[in-house]
Amino acid sequence: MPRRFIPALLLPLLALSMPLPAAEDMINYRQQVMKTMGAQIAAISLIARDRIELPDHLPGHASALADAAVQARAVFPEGSGVGETDALPAIWLQREQFEELIERSVTSTAALRDAAEAGDRQALMGAVRQVGMDCLACHRDFRREQD
């Protein structure tokens, strides 16, 4: 086979291996939602552990976290696992288990929001622990290990 035909044969294979622009956009959006969740948890943790004294900021952070958890329900559609992502294929292969963990996250972040709004420190600390456990459970099975 002449060498000039090799690129013509490889181009369609390369195109199939690249994510579609819509999938790239969804991956980017998903990563932003997850970064939002991480940033809100970090801020809540700093305040809850009395590292900074801005307790009036807790309800806002907790509300943003709960909103992002609800948004997370929609950011893992079929076909969005291709490309550069930390999302493991298990998300789509074990969909029911993954969705159960997302729902646990929605519930625990709502409880954290409610505790923050009520100013109930004991409930807040328990909710922070529960959110952390829910995040770890999902990351353990459905997120690529971080370096």
Short mmCIF file of N, CA, C and O in Angstrom, two decimals:
data_model
loop_
_atom_site.label_atom_id
_atom_site.label_comp_id
_atom_site.label_asym_id
_atom_site.label_seq_id
_atom_site.Cartn_x
_atom_site.Cartn_y
_atom_site.Cartn_z
N MET A 1 0.85 -1.17 0.00
CA MET A 1 0.00 0.00 0.00
C MET A 1 0.90 1.24 0.00
O MET A 1 1.80 1.34 0.82
N PRO A 2 0.64 2.18 -0.88
CA PRO A 2 1.46 3.39 -0.92
C PRO A 2 1.29 4.20 0.37
O PRO A 2 0.22 4.25 0.96
N ARG A 3 2.38 4.85 0.76
CA ARG A 3 2.40 5.64 2.01
C ARG A 3 1.38 6.77 2.00
O ARG A 3 0.88 7.15 3.06
N ARG A 4 1.06 7.30 0.87
CA ARG A 4 0.15 8.44 0.84
C ARG A 4 -1.27 8.05 1.26
O ARG A 4 -2.07 8.90 1.62
N PHE A 5 -1.60 6.77 1.23
CA PHE A 5 -2.93 6.33 1.64
C PHE A 5 -3.04 6.09 3.14
O PHE A 5 -4.13 6.07 3.69
N ILE A 6 -1.90 5.91 3.81
CA ILE A 6 -1.92 5.63 5.25
C ILE A 6 -2.60 6.76 6.03
O ILE A 6 -3.49 6.49 6.84
N PRO A 7 -2.24 8.04 5.82
CA PRO A 7 -2.95 9.09 6.55
C PRO A 7 -4.46 9.09 6.27
O PRO A 7 -5.26 9.33 7.16
N ALA A 8 -4.83 8.81 5.05
CA ALA A 8 -6.25 8.78 4.71
C ALA A 8 -6.98 7.68 5.46
O ALA A 8 -8.14 7.82 5.82
N LEU A 9 -6.30 6.58 5.73
CA LEU A 9 -6.92 5.49 6.48
C LEU A 9 -6.93 5.76 7.98
O LEU A 9 -7.84 5.34 8.68
N LEU A 10 -5.92 6.45 8.46
CA LEU A 10 -5.82 6.71 9.90
C LEU A 10 -6.72 7.86 10.36
O LEU A 10 -7.16 7.88 11.51
N LEU A 11 -7.00 8.79 9.48
CA LEU A 11 -7.80 9.96 9.86
C LEU A 11 -9.18 9.58 10.42
O LEU A 11 -9.55 10.08 11.48
N PRO A 12 -9.92 8.68 9.77
CA PRO A 12 -11.22 8.31 10.36
C PRO A 12 -11.07 7.64 11.74
O PRO A 12 -11.88 7.87 12.62
N LEU A 13 -10.04 6.82 11.91
CA LEU A 13 -9.82 6.19 13.22
C LEU A 13 -9.49 7.22 14.27
O LEU A 13 -9.96 7.14 15.41
N LEU A 14 -8.69 8.21 13.91
CA LEU A 14 -8.34 9.27 14.84
C LEU A 14 -9.59 10.07 15.21
O LEU A 14 -9.81 10.39 16.38
N ALA A 15 -10.42 10.35 14.24
CA ALA A 15 -11.64 11.12 14.50
C ALA A 15 -12.56 10.37 15.46
O ALA A 15 -13.20 10.97 16.32
N LEU A 16 -12.64 9.06 15.34
CA LEU A 16 -13.48 8.27 16.24
C LEU A 16 -12.97 8.27 17.67
O LEU A 16 -13.74 8.13 18.61
N SER A 17 -11.68 8.41 17.85
CA SER A 17 -11.11 8.37 19.19
C SER A 17 -11.16 9.71 19.91
O SER A 17 -10.93 9.79 21.10
N MET A 18 -11.47 10.78 19.18
CA MET A 18 -11.52 12.11 19.78
C MET A 18 -12.93 12.41 20.27
O MET A 18 -13.90 12.05 19.62
N PRO A 19 -13.04 13.07 21.42
CA PRO A 19 -14.38 13.41 21.90
C PRO A 19 -15.04 14.43 20.99
O PRO A 19 -14.38 15.27 20.39
N LEU A 20 -16.34 14.32 20.89
CA LEU A 20 -17.09 15.31 20.13
C LEU A 20 -17.09 16.62 20.89
O LEU A 20 -17.01 16.64 22.11
N PRO A 21 -17.19 17.75 20.19
CA PRO A 21 -17.21 19.04 20.90
C PRO A 21 -18.25 19.08 22.01
O PRO A 21 -17.99 19.59 23.09
N ALA A 22 -19.43 18.54 21.79
CA ALA A 22 -20.46 18.56 22.83
C ALA A 22 -20.00 17.77 24.05
O ALA A 22 -20.25 18.17 25.18
N ALA A 23 -19.32 16.64 23.83
CA ALA A 23 -18.81 15.85 24.94
C ALA A 23 -17.71 16.62 25.68
O ALA A 23 -17.67 16.61 26.91
N GLU A 24 -16.85 17.30 24.94
CA GLU A 24 -15.81 18.12 25.57
C GLU A 24 -16.43 19.22 26.41
O GLU A 24 -15.97 19.50 27.52
N ASP A 25 -17.47 19.85 25.89
CA ASP A 25 -18.14 20.90 26.64
C ASP A 25 -18.76 20.35 27.91
O ASP A 25 -18.70 20.98 28.97
N MET A 26 -19.38 19.17 27.84
CA MET A 26 -19.99 18.56 29.02
C MET A 26 -18.91 18.21 30.04
O MET A 26 -19.11 18.41 31.24
N ILE A 27 -17.80 17.67 29.58
CA ILE A 27 -16.70 17.35 30.49
C ILE A 27 -16.23 18.62 31.19
O ILE A 27 -16.07 18.64 32.42
N ASN A 28 -16.03 19.68 30.45
CA ASN A 28 -15.59 20.95 31.03
C ASN A 28 -16.61 21.46 32.05
O ASN A 28 -16.25 21.86 33.16
N TYR A 29 -17.88 21.42 31.68
CA TYR A 29 -18.93 21.88 32.60
C TYR A 29 -18.95 21.02 33.86
O TYR A 29 -19.02 21.53 34.98
N ARG A 30 -18.89 19.71 33.68
CA ARG A 30 -18.89 18.78 34.82
C ARG A 30 -17.72 19.08 35.75
O ARG A 30 -17.88 19.13 36.97
N GLN A 31 -16.56 19.30 35.19
CA GLN A 31 -15.39 19.59 36.01
C GLN A 31 -15.59 20.89 36.80
O GLN A 31 -15.18 20.97 37.96
N GLN A 32 -16.25 21.86 36.20
CA GLN A 32 -16.50 23.12 36.91
C GLN A 32 -17.49 22.91 38.06
O GLN A 32 -17.32 23.47 39.15
N VAL A 33 -18.53 22.11 37.84
CA VAL A 33 -19.49 21.81 38.90
C VAL A 33 -18.78 21.09 40.05
O VAL A 33 -18.97 21.44 41.22
N MET A 34 -17.94 20.13 39.72
CA MET A 34 -17.24 19.38 40.77
C MET A 34 -16.22 20.27 41.50
O MET A 34 -16.07 20.17 42.72
N LYS A 35 -15.55 21.16 40.78
CA LYS A 35 -14.64 22.11 41.43
C LYS A 35 -15.41 23.04 42.37
O LYS A 35 -14.92 23.39 43.44
N THR A 36 -16.59 23.43 41.94
CA THR A 36 -17.45 24.26 42.80
C THR A 36 -17.75 23.53 44.10
O THR A 36 -17.65 24.10 45.19
N MET A 37 -18.11 22.26 43.99
CA MET A 37 -18.40 21.47 45.19
C MET A 37 -17.18 21.41 46.09
O MET A 37 -17.28 21.63 47.31
N GLY A 38 -16.03 21.13 45.52
CA GLY A 38 -14.80 21.06 46.31
C GLY A 38 -14.46 22.38 46.97
O GLY A 38 -14.06 22.42 48.15
N ALA A 39 -14.63 23.47 46.25
CA ALA A 39 -14.32 24.79 46.81
C ALA A 39 -15.27 25.14 47.95
O ALA A 39 -14.85 25.69 48.98
N GLN A 40 -16.55 24.79 47.80
CA GLN A 40 -17.51 25.09 48.86
C GLN A 40 -17.23 24.26 50.11
O GLN A 40 -17.29 24.76 51.23
N ILE A 41 -16.88 23.00 49.91
CA ILE A 41 -16.55 22.14 51.07
C ILE A 41 -15.31 22.68 51.77
O ILE A 41 -15.25 22.70 53.01
N ALA A 42 -14.32 23.11 51.01
CA ALA A 42 -13.10 23.65 51.61
C ALA A 42 -13.42 24.90 52.43
O ALA A 42 -12.93 25.06 53.56
N ALA A 43 -14.25 25.79 51.89
CA ALA A 43 -14.62 27.01 52.61
C ALA A 43 -15.41 26.67 53.87
O ALA A 43 -15.15 27.23 54.95
N ILE A 44 -16.36 25.76 53.76
CA ILE A 44 -17.17 25.35 54.91
C ILE A 44 -16.27 24.75 56.00
O ILE A 44 -16.43 25.06 57.18
N SER A 45 -15.34 23.93 55.58
CA SER A 45 -14.44 23.29 56.54
C SER A 45 -13.60 24.31 57.30
O SER A 45 -13.41 24.20 58.52
N LEU A 46 -13.10 25.32 56.60
CA LEU A 46 -12.31 26.36 57.26
C LEU A 46 -13.13 27.10 58.33
O LEU A 46 -12.63 27.38 59.42
N ILE A 47 -14.36 27.39 58.00
CA ILE A 47 -15.21 28.10 58.95
C ILE A 47 -15.64 27.17 60.08
O ILE A 47 -15.58 27.55 61.26
N ALA A 48 -16.07 25.96 59.75
CA ALA A 48 -16.56 25.01 60.76
C ALA A 48 -15.48 24.63 61.77
O ALA A 48 -15.77 24.38 62.94
N ARG A 49 -14.23 24.58 61.32
CA ARG A 49 -13.13 24.23 62.23
C ARG A 49 -12.54 25.46 62.90
O ARG A 49 -11.47 25.39 63.50
N ASP A 50 -13.24 26.58 62.79
CA ASP A 50 -12.82 27.85 63.41
C ASP A 50 -11.44 28.31 62.97
O ASP A 50 -10.73 28.98 63.72
N ARG A 51 -11.08 28.00 61.74
CA ARG A 51 -9.81 28.49 61.19
C ARG A 51 -9.96 29.95 60.78
O ARG A 51 -8.99 30.70 60.80
N ILE A 52 -11.17 30.32 60.38
CA ILE A 52 -11.49 31.72 60.12
C ILE A 52 -12.85 31.99 60.77
O ILE A 52 -13.68 31.09 60.89
N GLU A 53 -13.05 33.22 61.19
CA GLU A 53 -14.28 33.55 61.90
C GLU A 53 -15.23 34.34 60.99
O GLU A 53 -15.34 35.56 61.08
N LEU A 54 -15.90 33.59 60.13
CA LEU A 54 -16.92 34.18 59.25
C LEU A 54 -18.15 33.27 59.23
O LEU A 54 -18.58 32.81 58.17
N PRO A 55 -18.72 32.98 60.39
CA PRO A 55 -19.83 32.03 60.44
C PRO A 55 -21.04 32.48 59.63
O PRO A 55 -21.83 31.63 59.18
N ASP A 56 -21.20 33.77 59.41
CA ASP A 56 -22.33 34.24 58.62
C ASP A 56 -22.18 33.86 57.14
O ASP A 56 -23.14 33.97 56.38
N HIS A 57 -21.00 33.40 56.73
CA HIS A 57 -20.79 32.94 55.35
C HIS A 57 -21.23 31.49 55.16
O HIS A 57 -21.40 31.05 54.02
N LEU A 58 -21.36 30.73 56.25
CA LEU A 58 -21.69 29.31 56.15
C LEU A 58 -22.96 29.04 55.34
O LEU A 58 -22.94 28.17 54.47
N PRO A 59 -24.06 29.71 55.61
CA PRO A 59 -25.27 29.40 54.84
C PRO A 59 -25.10 29.59 53.33
O PRO A 59 -25.60 28.77 52.54
N GLY A 60 -24.38 30.60 52.91
CA GLY A 60 -24.16 30.81 51.48
C GLY A 60 -23.35 29.70 50.85
O GLY A 60 -23.68 29.19 49.78
N HIS A 61 -22.26 29.30 51.53
CA HIS A 61 -21.44 28.21 51.02
C HIS A 61 -22.23 26.90 50.99
O HIS A 61 -22.15 26.14 50.03
N ALA A 62 -22.97 26.65 52.06
CA ALA A 62 -23.74 25.41 52.15
C ALA A 62 -24.84 25.37 51.09
O ALA A 62 -25.10 24.31 50.50
N SER A 63 -25.46 26.50 50.82
CA SER A 63 -26.49 26.56 49.79
C SER A 63 -25.89 26.32 48.40
O SER A 63 -26.45 25.57 47.60
N ALA A 64 -24.73 26.93 48.13
CA ALA A 64 -24.06 26.71 46.84
C ALA A 64 -23.66 25.25 46.67
O ALA A 64 -23.80 24.68 45.58
N LEU A 65 -23.20 24.63 47.75
CA LEU A 65 -22.83 23.21 47.71
C LEU A 65 -24.04 22.35 47.41
O LEU A 65 -23.99 21.45 46.56
N ALA A 66 -25.15 22.60 48.11
CA ALA A 66 -26.37 21.82 47.89
C ALA A 66 -26.89 21.99 46.46
O ALA A 66 -27.32 21.02 45.83
N ASP A 67 -26.82 23.21 45.94
CA ASP A 67 -27.24 23.46 44.56
C ASP A 67 -26.36 22.69 43.57
O ASP A 67 -26.85 22.08 42.62
N ALA A 68 -25.06 22.70 43.79
CA ALA A 68 -24.13 21.99 42.90
C ALA A 68 -24.36 20.48 42.96
O ALA A 68 -24.25 19.79 41.94
N ALA A 69 -24.69 19.96 44.13
CA ALA A 69 -24.97 18.52 44.25
C ALA A 69 -26.19 18.15 43.41
O ALA A 69 -26.19 17.11 42.74
N VAL A 70 -27.20 19.00 43.41
CA VAL A 70 -28.37 18.76 42.56
C VAL A 70 -27.97 18.81 41.09
O VAL A 70 -28.39 17.97 40.28
N GLN A 71 -27.13 19.76 40.73
CA GLN A 71 -26.67 19.88 39.34
C GLN A 71 -25.86 18.65 38.92
O GLN A 71 -25.89 18.25 37.75
N ALA A 72 -25.16 18.04 39.87
CA ALA A 72 -24.33 16.87 39.55
C ALA A 72 -25.15 15.72 39.00
O ALA A 72 -24.62 14.86 38.29
N ARG A 73 -26.44 15.70 39.29
CA ARG A 73 -27.30 14.65 38.74
C ARG A 73 -27.26 14.62 37.21
O ARG A 73 -27.40 13.56 36.61
N ALA A 74 -27.09 15.76 36.59
CA ALA A 74 -27.22 15.88 35.14
C ALA A 74 -25.91 15.95 34.38
O ALA A 74 -25.92 16.03 33.16
N VAL A 75 -24.78 15.92 35.06
CA VAL A 75 -23.52 16.21 34.36
C VAL A 75 -22.72 14.96 33.97
O VAL A 75 -21.57 15.08 33.55
N PHE A 76 -23.34 13.79 34.05
CA PHE A 76 -22.68 12.55 33.65
C PHE A 76 -23.52 11.79 32.63
O PHE A 76 -23.77 10.60 32.79
N PRO A 77 -23.96 12.45 31.54
CA PRO A 77 -24.79 11.74 30.57
C PRO A 77 -23.96 10.71 29.79
O PRO A 77 -22.73 10.79 29.74
N GLU A 78 -24.66 9.76 29.22
CA GLU A 78 -24.00 8.76 28.36
C GLU A 78 -23.16 9.48 27.31
O GLU A 78 -23.58 10.51 26.78
N GLY A 79 -21.98 8.95 27.03
CA GLY A 79 -21.11 9.51 26.00
C GLY A 79 -20.21 10.63 26.47
O GLY A 79 -19.41 11.14 25.71
N SER A 80 -20.32 11.02 27.75
CA SER A 80 -19.49 12.12 28.23
C SER A 80 -18.28 11.63 29.01
O SER A 80 -17.64 12.40 29.71
N GLY A 81 -17.95 10.37 28.86
CA GLY A 81 -16.80 9.82 29.57
C GLY A 81 -15.55 9.72 28.72
O GLY A 81 -14.55 9.19 29.16
N VAL A 82 -15.61 10.22 27.51
CA VAL A 82 -14.45 10.17 26.63
C VAL A 82 -13.60 11.41 26.81
O VAL A 82 -14.07 12.42 27.30
N GLY A 83 -12.34 11.31 26.44
CA GLY A 83 -11.46 12.48 26.54
C GLY A 83 -10.74 12.56 27.87
O GLY A 83 -10.70 11.60 28.63
N GLU A 84 -10.18 13.72 28.13
CA GLU A 84 -9.42 13.96 29.36
C GLU A 84 -10.39 14.17 30.52
O GLU A 84 -11.00 15.22 30.63
N THR A 85 -10.52 13.17 31.35
CA THR A 85 -11.44 13.25 32.47
C THR A 85 -10.99 12.30 33.57
O THR A 85 -10.35 11.29 33.31
N ASP A 86 -11.34 12.65 34.80
CA ASP A 86 -11.06 11.77 35.94
C ASP A 86 -12.22 10.83 36.20
O ASP A 86 -12.14 9.98 37.08
N ALA A 87 -13.31 10.99 35.47
CA ALA A 87 -14.46 10.11 35.63
C ALA A 87 -14.12 8.72 35.09
O ALA A 87 -13.65 8.59 33.96
N LEU A 88 -14.34 7.71 35.90
CA LEU A 88 -14.05 6.34 35.48
C LEU A 88 -15.22 5.76 34.68
O LEU A 88 -16.38 6.14 34.92
N PRO A 89 -14.95 4.83 33.77
CA PRO A 89 -16.03 4.18 33.01
C PRO A 89 -17.07 3.51 33.91
O PRO A 89 -18.21 3.32 33.50
N ALA A 90 -16.70 3.19 35.14
CA ALA A 90 -17.64 2.56 36.07
C ALA A 90 -18.90 3.40 36.26
O ALA A 90 -19.96 2.87 36.57
N ILE A 91 -18.80 4.71 36.08
CA ILE A 91 -19.98 5.58 36.21
C ILE A 91 -21.07 5.11 35.27
O ILE A 91 -22.24 5.05 35.64
N TRP A 92 -20.73 4.76 34.07
CA TRP A 92 -21.72 4.37 33.07
C TRP A 92 -21.98 2.87 33.10
O TRP A 92 -23.05 2.44 32.68
N LEU A 93 -21.04 2.10 33.62
CA LEU A 93 -21.22 0.64 33.70
C LEU A 93 -21.99 0.23 34.95
O LEU A 93 -22.66 -0.80 34.96
N GLN A 94 -21.87 1.01 36.00
CA GLN A 94 -22.56 0.74 37.26
C GLN A 94 -23.47 1.92 37.59
O GLN A 94 -23.39 2.52 38.65
N ARG A 95 -24.30 2.25 36.65
CA ARG A 95 -25.10 3.48 36.72
C ARG A 95 -25.97 3.57 37.96
O ARG A 95 -26.06 4.62 38.60
N GLU A 96 -26.63 2.48 38.32
CA GLU A 96 -27.53 2.51 39.47
C GLU A 96 -26.78 2.83 40.76
O GLU A 96 -27.22 3.67 41.55
N GLN A 97 -25.64 2.19 40.96
CA GLN A 97 -24.82 2.46 42.16
C GLN A 97 -24.35 3.92 42.16
O GLN A 97 -24.39 4.59 43.18
N PHE A 98 -23.91 4.40 41.01
CA PHE A 98 -23.44 5.78 40.91
C PHE A 98 -24.57 6.76 41.24
O PHE A 98 -24.39 7.70 42.02
N GLU A 99 -25.73 6.55 40.67
CA GLU A 99 -26.86 7.44 40.92
C GLU A 99 -27.29 7.41 42.39
O GLU A 99 -27.71 8.44 42.93
N GLU A 100 -27.18 6.26 43.04
CA GLU A 100 -27.48 6.19 44.48
C GLU A 100 -26.52 7.08 45.27
O GLU A 100 -26.94 7.77 46.21
N LEU A 101 -25.25 7.08 44.89
CA LEU A 101 -24.28 7.92 45.59
C LEU A 101 -24.54 9.40 45.33
O LEU A 101 -24.39 10.24 46.23
N ILE A 102 -24.94 9.74 44.13
CA ILE A 102 -25.30 11.13 43.83
C ILE A 102 -26.48 11.55 44.71
O ILE A 102 -26.48 12.64 45.29
N GLU A 103 -27.48 10.69 44.82
CA GLU A 103 -28.65 11.02 45.64
C GLU A 103 -28.27 11.16 47.12
O GLU A 103 -28.81 12.02 47.82
N ARG A 104 -27.36 10.32 47.59
CA ARG A 104 -26.87 10.48 48.97
C ARG A 104 -26.22 11.84 49.15
O ARG A 104 -26.39 12.49 50.17
N SER A 105 -25.48 12.26 48.15
CA SER A 105 -24.82 13.57 48.19
C SER A 105 -25.84 14.69 48.20
O SER A 105 -25.69 15.67 48.94
N VAL A 106 -26.88 14.56 47.40
CA VAL A 106 -27.94 15.58 47.39
C VAL A 106 -28.58 15.68 48.77
O VAL A 106 -28.78 16.78 49.30
N THR A 107 -28.85 14.55 49.38
CA THR A 107 -29.47 14.52 50.71
C THR A 107 -28.55 15.09 51.78
O THR A 107 -28.96 15.93 52.60
N SER A 108 -27.29 14.68 51.77
CA SER A 108 -26.37 15.14 52.82
C SER A 108 -26.01 16.61 52.68
O SER A 108 -25.86 17.31 53.68
N THR A 109 -25.91 17.10 51.45
CA THR A 109 -25.61 18.52 51.28
C THR A 109 -26.82 19.38 51.66
O THR A 109 -26.66 20.49 52.18
N ALA A 110 -28.02 18.88 51.43
CA ALA A 110 -29.23 19.60 51.86
C ALA A 110 -29.28 19.66 53.39
O ALA A 110 -29.64 20.70 53.96
N ALA A 111 -28.91 18.57 54.05
CA ALA A 111 -28.87 18.57 55.52
C ALA A 111 -27.83 19.55 56.04
O ALA A 111 -28.06 20.26 57.03
N LEU A 112 -26.69 19.63 55.37
CA LEU A 112 -25.66 20.59 55.75
C LEU A 112 -26.18 22.02 55.58
O LEU A 112 -26.00 22.86 56.46
N ARG A 113 -26.84 22.28 54.47
CA ARG A 113 -27.42 23.61 54.22
C ARG A 113 -28.42 23.97 55.32
O ARG A 113 -28.39 25.07 55.87
N ASP A 114 -29.29 23.02 55.66
CA ASP A 114 -30.30 23.27 56.68
C ASP A 114 -29.66 23.55 58.03
O ASP A 114 -30.10 24.45 58.76
N ALA A 115 -28.62 22.80 58.39
CA ALA A 115 -27.93 23.01 59.67
C ALA A 115 -27.24 24.37 59.69
O ALA A 115 -27.26 25.07 60.70
N ALA A 116 -26.65 24.75 58.56
CA ALA A 116 -25.97 26.06 58.49
C ALA A 116 -26.98 27.19 58.61
O ALA A 116 -26.73 28.17 59.31
N GLU A 117 -28.10 27.06 57.94
CA GLU A 117 -29.13 28.10 58.01
C GLU A 117 -29.72 28.21 59.41
O GLU A 117 -30.06 29.30 59.85
N ALA A 118 -29.82 27.08 60.13
CA ALA A 118 -30.37 27.08 61.49
C ALA A 118 -29.35 27.53 62.53
O ALA A 118 -29.70 27.81 63.67
N GLY A 119 -28.07 27.54 62.14
CA GLY A 119 -27.02 27.90 63.09
C GLY A 119 -26.77 26.81 64.11
O GLY A 119 -26.25 27.07 65.19
N ASP A 120 -27.12 25.58 63.78
CA ASP A 120 -26.97 24.43 64.68
C ASP A 120 -25.59 23.82 64.48
O ASP A 120 -25.36 23.03 63.58
N ARG A 121 -24.66 24.21 65.34
CA ARG A 121 -23.26 23.78 65.19
C ARG A 121 -23.10 22.26 65.26
O ARG A 121 -22.34 21.68 64.49
N GLN A 122 -23.79 21.60 66.19
CA GLN A 122 -23.66 20.15 66.32
C GLN A 122 -24.16 19.45 65.05
O GLN A 122 -23.51 18.56 64.54
N ALA A 123 -25.32 19.86 64.57
CA ALA A 123 -25.86 19.28 63.33
C ALA A 123 -24.94 19.60 62.15
O ALA A 123 -24.73 18.75 61.27
N LEU A 124 -24.39 20.79 62.14
CA LEU A 124 -23.48 21.19 61.07
C LEU A 124 -22.26 20.28 61.01
O LEU A 124 -21.90 19.78 59.95
N MET A 125 -21.65 20.04 62.17
CA MET A 125 -20.45 19.20 62.19
C MET A 125 -20.76 17.77 61.74
O MET A 125 -20.00 17.17 60.99
N GLY A 126 -21.90 17.25 62.17
CA GLY A 126 -22.31 15.92 61.70
C GLY A 126 -22.56 15.89 60.21
O GLY A 126 -22.19 14.94 59.52
N ALA A 127 -23.18 16.95 59.70
CA ALA A 127 -23.47 17.02 58.27
C ALA A 127 -22.18 17.16 57.45
O ALA A 127 -22.06 16.57 56.38
N VAL A 128 -21.22 17.92 57.95
CA VAL A 128 -19.93 18.05 57.26
C VAL A 128 -19.27 16.68 57.15
O VAL A 128 -18.76 16.31 56.09
N ARG A 129 -19.29 15.93 58.24
CA ARG A 129 -18.70 14.57 58.21
C ARG A 129 -19.42 13.69 57.20
O ARG A 129 -18.79 12.95 56.44
N GLN A 130 -20.76 13.75 57.19
CA GLN A 130 -21.53 12.91 56.26
C GLN A 130 -21.25 13.29 54.81
O GLN A 130 -21.07 12.42 53.96
N VAL A 131 -21.19 14.57 54.51
CA VAL A 131 -20.88 15.01 53.14
C VAL A 131 -19.50 14.49 52.75
O VAL A 131 -19.31 13.97 51.65
N GLY A 132 -18.53 14.60 53.65
CA GLY A 132 -17.19 14.10 53.36
C GLY A 132 -17.18 12.62 53.07
O GLY A 132 -16.53 12.15 52.12
N MET A 133 -17.93 11.84 53.86
CA MET A 133 -17.99 10.39 53.63
C MET A 133 -18.66 10.08 52.29
O MET A 133 -18.23 9.18 51.57
N ASP A 134 -19.71 10.84 51.95
CA ASP A 134 -20.39 10.62 50.67
C ASP A 134 -19.48 10.95 49.49
O ASP A 134 -19.45 10.22 48.50
N CYS A 135 -18.73 12.03 49.61
CA CYS A 135 -17.78 12.40 48.55
C CYS A 135 -16.73 11.31 48.37
O CYS A 135 -16.43 10.89 47.25
N LEU A 136 -16.16 10.86 49.49
CA LEU A 136 -15.13 9.82 49.42
C LEU A 136 -15.66 8.52 48.83
O LEU A 136 -14.97 7.86 48.05
N ALA A 137 -16.89 8.15 49.18
CA ALA A 137 -17.47 6.91 48.65
C ALA A 137 -17.58 6.98 47.14
O ALA A 137 -17.26 6.01 46.44
N CYS A 138 -17.99 8.12 46.63
CA CYS A 138 -18.12 8.26 45.18
C CYS A 138 -16.76 8.31 44.50
O CYS A 138 -16.53 7.65 43.49
N HIS A 139 -15.85 9.07 45.07
CA HIS A 139 -14.51 9.19 44.48
C HIS A 139 -13.78 7.85 44.50
O HIS A 139 -13.05 7.55 43.56
N ARG A 140 -13.98 7.08 45.54
CA ARG A 140 -13.29 5.78 45.65
C ARG A 140 -13.61 4.87 44.47
O ARG A 140 -12.73 4.21 43.93
N ASP A 141 -14.87 4.83 44.07
CA ASP A 141 -15.29 3.89 43.04
C ASP A 141 -15.43 4.48 41.65
O ASP A 141 -15.43 3.74 40.67
N PHE A 142 -15.55 5.80 41.57
CA PHE A 142 -15.92 6.39 40.28
C PHE A 142 -15.01 7.51 39.80
O PHE A 142 -15.30 8.14 38.79
N ARG A 143 -13.93 7.76 40.50
CA ARG A 143 -13.00 8.82 40.08
C ARG A 143 -11.58 8.25 40.01
O ARG A 143 -11.15 7.56 40.91
N ARG A 144 -10.89 8.63 38.97
CA ARG A 144 -9.49 8.22 38.80
C ARG A 144 -8.67 8.75 39.98
O ARG A 144 -8.87 9.86 40.44
N GLU A 145 -7.77 7.91 40.48
CA GLU A 145 -6.93 8.31 41.60
C GLU A 145 -6.09 9.52 41.22
O GLU A 145 -5.60 9.65 40.12
N GLN A 146 -5.96 10.43 42.18
CA GLN A 146 -5.18 11.64 41.97
C GLN A 146 -3.74 11.40 42.39
O GLN A 146 -3.48 10.70 43.34
N ASP A 147 -2.83 12.04 41.68
CA ASP A 147 -1.40 11.90 42.00
C ASP A 147 -1.06 12.62 43.29
O ASP A 147 -1.59 13.53 43.71
#
